[in-house]
Every structure is written in structure tokens, then in C-alpha cells.
Steps between C-alpha positions, in 0.01 A plus 500: 500500500588570861852579625545462875759415761552128530428297811659173609189324367590613146820297483331174389357696204833666416715189529374316187598778259805600705627143475419473131684822417810431709518133397502607134832673569445776243432820694613478862847449643362271771575131512243317283491231767392739777268321742161638588612594851812677368287680242250613762783647708649673194171649379294549816785624721371741768750763382308517171162651422335237283209563265270280295275559203163330502310456175125557480432150635721554806788285377854617575665559161809702594710604795779743578706614793647837595803528727803721554780403264766618742515590866621794703554826313395336171172356633289736287569300185235232451525156349208296375424161352206422276334180382195456282347157455622398152144395412385857568764692305406773254196616696655808662549351846876555499476862388223579751699338780819682400321836492347423839839416653661812358225705666539308827879543492470874444244528783735306731774757438721310260699720260558234238457135413769263380489151357830321557473206261255525210571224251558683171274258307212551746198648317443721807798716394261663249250570780764648730639732233147612407453594866811717502768258619841529340767234467796621704718214390504135406707227657595292196452123491379500861189283458479147364178508304361154414425597138731791418816392683698767680321837503550824686334634811384862484515738793203731453400820680226755512482816708181551697 
């Protein structure tokens, strides 16, 4: 596996799993009908450092971004978003990418990382807590899950 910064040429390889994940409406608070162009702007925004994971065959199997969560005097708190191709889950790509981004965030001078809206039924909650994130609070009934109905959104944090 290779983790590297993404280039614009990676977007066509990110989009298929990005679209599949967001369209499922189970883990991200983005509109499931987000167009490809809107998605590219959301994910590949120049204000974000974007990374990809390539498997041994060179296929892009995961992606993440790192960006300040706030501006001004609070700009040293990072935010990140992660997506692993659902067909590639359970192979350690998400954990490796998360560990990589935590290292990158620390090296960039961030003091902590926060996730603003982690769907409480998202299996990644287990990953985040295993990596030292804590749930600061949960906004109840904030997310309309297609299978579970109304569920909460966690706000999670980890000091760096």
C-alpha cells in the first residue's frame, strides 16, 4: 500500500467510491444527490490537503483530506474526512490512512483534530475511538439514516 498526496488526476478514481458512499446516505451529512462537480469541489478543494491510498496494483482504494476546522485564532484544530472504497473495507486501509493523517496533522502544527458530524451508527466510530478520539457530545436525531431512521451525530476530538 502507498499513501501519497492526491493530484487532480486522482479525482476520476476517487469519484466512483465517493459517489457510492455519499449516495448511500448512511455515513456522510452531504446531499446524496451531490453532482460529480460539486463533489470534486467539496473533496479536492485547494484549502485541503488531499491524500489517496493505492493498493499493490496501483488502484486508488481510499482517500482523505486534512484542513483547518476553524480559522483565525482557532486554526490549529484540524478537520478531516475519510472514505474507503466499500469493496476494499476490512483490509486496514482506513486505519493506515487515519494514522498517516494524524502524523501529517501533528507535523503541520495542529494541536488537535475534530470531527463535526460522525453518524453514530457509522462503523468508523470504533476506529476513531481506538485511535484515541473521544465523543464530546452527540446531537440527537440529527441525521436521517435510510435504515435506522433518526440517529445522532457525534462530535469527536483527539489532541495531537
